[in-house]
Every structure is written in structure tokens, then in C-alpha cells.
Short mmCIF file of C-alpha atoms and ligand atoms in Angstrom, two decimals:
data_model
loop_
_atom_site.label_atom_id
_atom_site.label_comp_id
_atom_site.label_asym_id
_atom_site.label_seq_id
_atom_site.Cartn_x
_atom_site.Cartn_y
_atom_site.Cartn_z
CA MET A 1 90.34 129.01 13.12
CA ALA A 2 91.09 125.76 11.25
CA ASN A 3 93.34 125.88 8.14
CA LYS A 4 90.69 124.61 5.78
CA PRO A 5 87.44 126.42 4.96
CA LEU A 6 84.02 125.71 6.41
CA ILE A 7 81.77 123.03 4.93
CA VAL A 8 78.06 122.94 5.79
CA ILE A 9 76.12 119.69 5.34
CA THR A 10 72.37 119.44 5.82
CA GLY A 11 70.77 116.11 6.70
CA ALA A 12 73.97 114.90 8.34
CA SER A 13 72.26 112.52 10.79
CA SER A 14 72.03 109.57 8.38
CA GLY A 15 72.50 108.28 4.84
CA PHE A 16 74.44 110.34 2.30
CA GLY A 17 74.84 113.31 4.66
CA ALA A 18 76.43 111.22 7.42
CA LYS A 19 78.86 109.58 4.95
CA THR A 20 79.73 112.95 3.43
CA ALA A 21 80.41 114.36 6.90
CA GLN A 22 82.77 111.46 7.64
CA LEU A 23 84.69 111.93 4.38
CA PHE A 24 85.26 115.67 4.85
CA ASN A 25 86.01 115.16 8.56
CA GLN A 26 88.77 112.70 7.63
CA ALA A 27 90.11 115.29 5.19
CA GLY A 28 90.39 117.85 8.02
CA TYR A 29 87.66 120.35 7.10
CA PRO A 30 85.78 122.26 9.80
CA LEU A 31 82.14 121.22 9.58
CA LEU A 32 78.72 122.55 10.43
CA LEU A 33 76.43 119.51 10.57
CA LEU A 34 72.68 120.06 10.56
CA ALA A 35 69.62 117.86 11.12
CA ARG A 36 66.66 117.61 13.46
CA ARG A 37 67.98 114.46 15.21
CA ILE A 38 71.30 115.83 16.39
CA GLU A 39 71.81 112.94 18.84
CA LYS A 40 72.40 110.75 15.76
CA ILE A 41 75.10 113.12 14.50
CA LYS A 42 76.81 112.92 17.89
CA GLU A 43 77.01 109.12 17.50
CA LEU A 44 78.85 109.28 14.16
CA PRO A 45 82.47 108.09 14.06
CA LEU A 46 83.92 111.63 13.74
CA ASP A 47 86.80 113.59 15.20
CA PHE A 48 84.64 116.24 16.88
CA ASN A 49 87.36 118.90 16.96
CA ASN A 50 86.19 121.60 14.55
CA VAL A 51 82.69 120.11 14.21
CA LEU A 52 79.70 122.26 15.12
CA ILE A 53 76.37 120.44 15.37
CA GLU A 54 73.11 122.42 15.27
CA GLN A 55 69.51 121.28 15.38
CA VAL A 56 67.91 122.82 12.32
CA ASP A 57 64.81 122.17 10.28
CA VAL A 58 65.93 123.36 6.84
CA SER A 59 62.44 124.64 6.04
CA ASN A 60 62.88 127.20 8.85
CA SER A 61 65.03 129.91 7.28
CA GLN A 62 65.67 131.71 10.58
CA GLU A 63 67.14 128.75 12.45
CA PHE A 64 69.05 127.67 9.32
CA LYS A 65 70.60 131.15 9.00
CA GLN A 66 71.43 131.42 12.71
CA ALA A 67 73.32 128.11 12.59
CA ILE A 68 75.37 129.13 9.55
CA LYS A 69 76.20 132.56 11.01
CA LYS A 70 77.29 130.89 14.26
CA ALA A 71 79.62 128.51 12.39
CA GLU A 72 81.00 131.31 10.19
CA ALA A 73 81.84 133.37 13.28
CA ILE A 74 84.10 130.50 14.38
CA TYR A 75 85.44 129.06 11.12
CA GLY A 76 85.10 131.86 8.54
CA PRO A 77 82.89 131.93 5.43
CA THR A 78 81.12 128.86 4.09
CA ASP A 79 83.13 127.48 1.18
CA LEU A 80 80.85 124.50 0.46
CA LEU A 81 77.17 124.00 1.23
CA VAL A 82 75.81 120.50 0.62
CA ASN A 83 72.02 120.79 0.46
CA ASN A 84 71.32 117.13 1.15
CA ALA A 85 68.41 117.07 3.65
CA GLY A 86 65.34 115.51 2.09
CA ILE A 87 62.41 113.21 2.56
CA MET A 88 60.65 110.80 0.22
CA LEU A 89 57.03 109.96 0.98
CA LEU A 90 55.66 107.74 -1.77
CA GLY A 91 52.02 107.53 -2.75
CA ASN A 92 49.44 107.86 -5.46
CA ILE A 93 48.27 111.42 -6.04
CA VAL A 94 44.65 110.52 -5.30
CA THR A 95 45.28 108.84 -1.97
CA GLN A 96 48.37 110.60 -0.64
CA SER A 97 47.64 113.27 1.97
CA GLU A 98 48.26 116.92 1.16
CA ASP A 99 50.22 117.06 4.39
CA GLU A 100 52.79 114.68 2.89
CA TRP A 101 53.04 116.84 -0.26
CA GLN A 102 53.62 119.91 1.91
CA LYS A 103 56.31 118.20 3.98
CA MET A 104 58.24 117.15 0.87
CA LEU A 105 57.95 120.49 -0.89
CA GLN A 106 58.92 122.39 2.27
CA THR A 107 61.96 120.21 2.95
CA ASN A 108 63.14 119.29 -0.53
CA ILE A 109 62.56 122.64 -2.28
CA ILE A 110 62.17 125.42 0.31
CA GLY A 111 64.97 123.90 2.39
CA VAL A 112 67.33 124.02 -0.62
CA LEU A 113 66.29 127.58 -1.55
CA ASN A 114 66.81 128.66 2.07
CA GLY A 115 70.33 127.26 2.19
CA MET A 116 71.32 128.84 -1.13
CA LYS A 117 69.94 132.23 -0.15
CA ILE A 118 71.84 132.25 3.17
CA VAL A 119 75.30 131.67 1.64
CA LEU A 120 75.05 133.09 -1.89
CA GLU A 121 75.38 136.80 -1.22
CA ASP A 122 78.67 136.28 0.57
CA MET A 123 79.93 133.73 -2.00
CA THR A 124 79.22 136.04 -4.95
CA SER A 125 80.89 139.00 -3.21
CA ARG A 126 83.97 136.83 -2.52
CA ASN A 127 83.85 135.40 -6.08
CA SER A 128 84.30 131.95 -4.61
CA GLY A 129 82.28 129.13 -3.10
CA THR A 130 80.40 125.97 -4.03
CA ILE A 131 76.89 124.68 -3.50
CA ILE A 132 76.04 121.04 -4.22
CA ASN A 133 72.33 120.19 -4.24
CA ILE A 134 71.24 116.58 -3.86
CA SER A 135 68.41 115.77 -6.24
CA SER A 136 67.56 112.30 -7.56
CA ILE A 137 67.13 110.31 -10.73
CA ALA A 138 63.46 110.97 -9.87
CA GLY A 139 64.37 114.62 -10.55
CA PHE A 140 64.54 114.00 -14.31
CA LYS A 141 62.61 110.73 -14.83
CA ALA A 142 59.09 109.81 -13.77
CA PHE A 143 58.35 106.87 -11.46
CA THR A 144 54.96 105.55 -10.33
CA ASP A 145 53.87 106.79 -6.87
CA HIS A 146 56.46 109.59 -7.02
CA ALA A 147 54.19 112.50 -8.09
CA ALA A 148 54.91 114.86 -5.21
CA TYR A 149 58.45 113.59 -4.58
CA GLY A 150 59.18 113.88 -8.32
CA ALA A 151 57.73 117.40 -8.31
CA SER A 152 60.09 118.33 -5.49
CA LYS A 153 63.16 116.83 -7.17
CA PHE A 154 62.35 118.15 -10.67
CA GLY A 155 62.10 121.45 -8.80
CA VAL A 156 65.61 121.00 -7.39
CA HIS A 157 66.89 120.36 -10.92
CA GLY A 158 65.21 123.53 -12.21
CA LEU A 159 66.27 125.85 -9.43
CA THR A 160 69.85 124.52 -9.44
CA GLU A 161 70.39 125.20 -13.15
CA THR A 162 68.72 128.61 -12.85
CA VAL A 163 70.95 129.73 -10.00
CA ARG A 164 74.05 128.25 -11.65
CA GLN A 165 73.46 130.55 -14.62
CA GLU A 166 72.72 133.53 -12.36
CA VAL A 167 75.98 133.28 -10.39
CA ALA A 168 78.33 131.85 -13.04
CA ASN A 169 79.83 135.28 -13.64
CA SER A 170 80.77 135.51 -9.97
CA ASN A 171 82.89 132.36 -10.19
CA VAL A 172 80.57 130.53 -7.75
CA ARG A 173 79.97 126.87 -8.54
CA ILE A 174 76.50 125.30 -8.37
CA SER A 175 76.30 121.53 -8.88
CA LEU A 176 73.77 118.78 -8.74
CA VAL A 177 74.11 115.14 -7.70
CA SER A 178 71.30 112.81 -8.71
CA PRO A 179 71.51 109.43 -7.00
CA GLY A 180 69.52 106.33 -7.81
CA ALA A 181 68.08 103.99 -5.16
CA ALA A 182 70.49 103.66 -2.24
CA GLU A 183 70.75 102.03 1.17
CA THR A 184 69.78 104.84 3.58
CA GLU A 185 66.93 105.62 5.98
CA LEU A 186 64.97 107.33 3.20
CA LEU A 187 62.32 104.60 2.88
CA THR A 188 61.60 104.46 6.62
CA HIS A 189 59.22 107.45 6.43
CA VAL A 190 56.96 106.06 3.70
CA THR A 191 53.46 105.60 5.16
CA ASN A 192 51.71 103.92 2.22
CA GLU A 193 52.31 100.16 2.56
CA LYS A 194 51.53 99.30 -1.06
CA SER A 195 53.89 101.99 -2.40
CA LEU A 196 56.58 100.76 -0.01
CA ASP A 197 56.10 97.12 -1.01
CA ASP A 198 56.27 98.03 -4.70
CA TYR A 199 59.47 100.01 -4.12
CA LEU A 200 61.05 97.15 -2.15
CA ALA A 201 60.06 94.68 -4.88
CA TRP A 202 61.69 97.00 -7.44
CA LYS A 203 64.86 97.08 -5.31
CA ASP A 204 64.78 93.28 -5.08
CA SER A 205 64.63 93.12 -8.87
CA MET A 206 68.11 94.72 -8.84
CA GLY A 207 69.36 91.76 -6.79
CA GLY A 208 68.60 93.64 -3.55
CA LEU A 209 71.90 95.49 -3.87
CA THR A 210 71.53 99.21 -4.46
CA LEU A 211 73.93 102.11 -4.31
CA ASP A 212 76.39 102.37 -1.39
CA PRO A 213 75.95 105.87 0.20
CA GLU A 214 79.73 106.07 0.50
CA LYS A 215 79.91 106.36 -3.30
CA VAL A 216 77.60 109.37 -3.23
CA ALA A 217 79.83 110.99 -0.59
CA GLU A 218 82.87 110.34 -2.80
CA THR A 219 81.03 111.93 -5.74
CA ILE A 220 80.30 115.06 -3.71
CA LYS A 221 83.96 115.31 -2.71
CA PHE A 222 85.09 114.73 -6.31
CA ILE A 223 82.97 117.68 -7.47
CA TYR A 224 84.31 119.90 -4.68
CA ASP A 225 87.93 118.89 -5.25
CA MET A 226 87.91 120.23 -8.83
CA PRO A 227 89.56 123.66 -9.12
CA GLN A 228 87.22 126.61 -8.51
CA GLU A 229 87.19 127.47 -12.22
CA VAL A 230 85.72 124.04 -13.07
CA THR A 231 82.06 123.22 -12.38
CA ILE A 232 80.78 119.69 -12.74
CA ARG A 233 77.19 120.70 -13.39
CA GLU A 234 75.58 117.36 -12.71
CA ILE A 235 76.35 113.76 -11.91
CA ALA A 236 73.73 111.02 -11.98
CA ILE A 237 74.95 107.97 -10.04
CA ALA A 238 73.12 104.69 -9.57
CA ALA A 239 73.69 100.98 -9.06
CA THR A 240 74.72 99.35 -12.33
CA LYS A 241 71.75 97.00 -12.05
CA GLN A 242 69.26 99.89 -11.73
CA GLN A 243 67.70 99.79 -15.18
CA ALA A 244 65.21 102.68 -14.80
N1 LIG B 1 68.38 106.94 -0.69
C1 LIG B 1 67.96 107.07 -1.92
O1 LIG B 1 67.56 106.09 -2.55
C2 LIG B 1 68.00 108.43 -2.59
C3 LIG B 1 67.97 108.48 -3.98
C4 LIG B 1 68.00 109.71 -4.60
C5 LIG B 1 68.05 110.87 -3.86
N2 LIG B 1 68.07 110.82 -2.51
C6 LIG B 1 68.13 112.09 -1.77
O2 LIG B 1 69.29 112.09 -0.97
C7 LIG B 1 69.11 112.99 0.13
C8 LIG B 1 69.55 112.30 1.41
O3 LIG B 1 68.68 111.23 1.68
P1 LIG B 1 69.16 109.81 2.24
O4 LIG B 1 68.87 108.81 1.20
O5 LIG B 1 70.52 109.91 2.79
O6 LIG B 1 68.04 109.58 3.37
P2 LIG B 1 68.08 109.57 4.95
O7 LIG B 1 69.03 108.54 5.44
O8 LIG B 1 66.66 109.49 5.37
O9 LIG B 1 68.67 111.02 5.31
C9 LIG B 1 67.91 112.19 5.16
C10 LIG B 1 68.54 113.27 5.99
O10 LIG B 1 67.77 114.49 5.85
C11 LIG B 1 67.48 115.01 7.13
N3 LIG B 1 66.24 115.77 7.09
C12 LIG B 1 65.03 115.38 6.66
N4 LIG B 1 64.14 116.37 6.80
C13 LIG B 1 64.81 117.43 7.34
C14 LIG B 1 64.45 118.74 7.72
N5 LIG B 1 63.20 119.22 7.57
N6 LIG B 1 65.41 119.55 8.25
C15 LIG B 1 66.67 119.10 8.40
N7 LIG B 1 67.08 117.87 8.05
C16 LIG B 1 66.15 117.05 7.53
C17 LIG B 1 67.40 113.79 8.04
O11 LIG B 1 67.71 114.17 9.36
P3 LIG B 1 66.65 114.35 10.56
O12 LIG B 1 65.52 113.39 10.31
O13 LIG B 1 67.47 114.03 11.77
O14 LIG B 1 66.26 115.80 10.49
C18 LIG B 1 68.53 112.94 7.49
O15 LIG B 1 69.76 113.34 8.04
C19 LIG B 1 67.64 113.39 0.11
O16 LIG B 1 67.53 114.68 -0.47
C20 LIG B 1 67.00 112.35 -0.79
O17 LIG B 1 65.84 112.83 -1.41
C21 LIG B 1 68.06 109.61 -1.85
#
């Protein structure tokens, strides 16, 4: 068993999750890295000693739980779960397909609930542990073409604060990170061309330079590195030039 406790990161194949994996890997933590495209995780610049990679769709509670139990059997209990996996499919409510709504709600909300449920019982009985959920500035502010995505991220805000209150007495920390627009693969799944063009034009209006995912990873580590008795409840982080 490694000296440091186990950290589980969902959506580790790209963007914020991949950067967060690299930061904690450099700091010597054993990692369970989850995504559907595990070949992308295997290509990350990591020291793969003490890294377990499992193909998991976070909306599938059984495979999510199996992966965490497998990692815990090797590395001990999960000390930090970063619920980062998410998708953003932009579109107007009238024209966007219900299938896209379902995909976002299943991944962005059910996936987060699944992860919390798997680790919380053990964390509360140990009176220790941390969960950091990745929401969005679209989780507390409205943006055009974000109806279903906003619903999912407002949901993450609501469930995170609810659970934080429920487990506070057990000394378990529940935190939220709400990033603004950042340079990741998030936009690559948007199917509506007009919504995509509008989003890209909005990004251009910030000088084309949005948030570096590395800074989100550093924020996650900053929250975790606080002593267990201190919870940073929420951090919203965005490019300085993001006005909205
Ligand atoms: N980039 C932004 O502008 C921005 C702003 C605010 C909030 N966020 C949030 O930040 C989080 C990370 O996104 P990102 O920007 O880093 O985008 P990204 O580069 O597209 O990464 C998303 C990650 O989630 C994983 N994922 C998606 N659906 C999954 C599922 N059903 N099961 C397991 N893994 C799944 C993807 O892996 P696979 O496809 O390999 O499964 C990928 O690793 C998301 O929750 C997103 O909503 C992003």
C-alpha cells in the first residue's frame, strides 16, 4: 500500500480531470482514474506506479462502485473523490433533443450522486474524507442555450450544499468548484452548430483566451490541502476577461 491515501478522479481522460490527475500523481498519491476512453488516460504523462485505470460510465452505479471497491482493496479507503466527469450539449429548449437532455442529466447529476453514495458511508463512519464536485458558473447563472446543461449544473450546486449539511457533523468535507469557460474538450460534443458558433464568438470576445485547466486542477488541490477541519465550500474560478 502507498503511504498516501487514495484519490479517485472521474473524467480523467481529458481537460480538468487529466490535469488534476497529473498534479496529484506528481504529489505521490495513489490514484483511481475513471473515464470511458481509458486509452486516453494511458497516454497521459503520469508515473503509472500506484495508478489504477478503470473504464467506467459514471451513470452506471454498478461499474462505478466495482471500480472504487477494486482500488480500495489495493490502496485503502478513498480519501478524496473528485466528481469531475461531465458533458455540455448546448441548444435551445425547443430544438434540442430529449436524448441530449437525458445524457447530460444522467452524467452530470446521476453520475455525481452515484459517486457520493459509493464513498459517503465509509467516509462518515471514519469521520474523514473529502468530495469535490465540479459544477460551473452555469450552475448559478443563466446563459442562453444552456437550459438543460444549466439544469444539470444548478442541480450539482443544490445537491452539493444539501449533502454538505447532512455530513458536516461527521467531519466529512463536501466542496464545489465552479469554473468559467476553459480550454478543454468540452465543446467538441456540441451538435447544434448555431449554439457552438455563438459560444465560440463569446469566447473570442474574451480575446480568445479562456481559463487554463491547470488552474482548476490547482484549485482542487488547494481545497484538498486545507486541514480536514476546514471546508472551502465553493470556489468560482474564471478568466479575468470573462465578464458574464
Ligand atoms: N471547460 C469548461 O469550459 C467548463 C466550464 C465549467 C465547468 N466545466 C465542467 O468541468 C468538468 C470537466 O469538463 P472538461 O471541461 O474538462 O471537459 P472534457 O475535456 O470534455 O472532459 C470531460 C471528462 O468527462 C468524462 N466523461 C464524460 N461523460 C462521462 C461518463 N458518462 N462517464 C465517465 N466519464 C465521462 C470524459 O471522458 P470520456 O469521454 O473518456 O468518458 C472526460 O474525461 C465537467 O463536469 C464540465 O461540465 C467545464
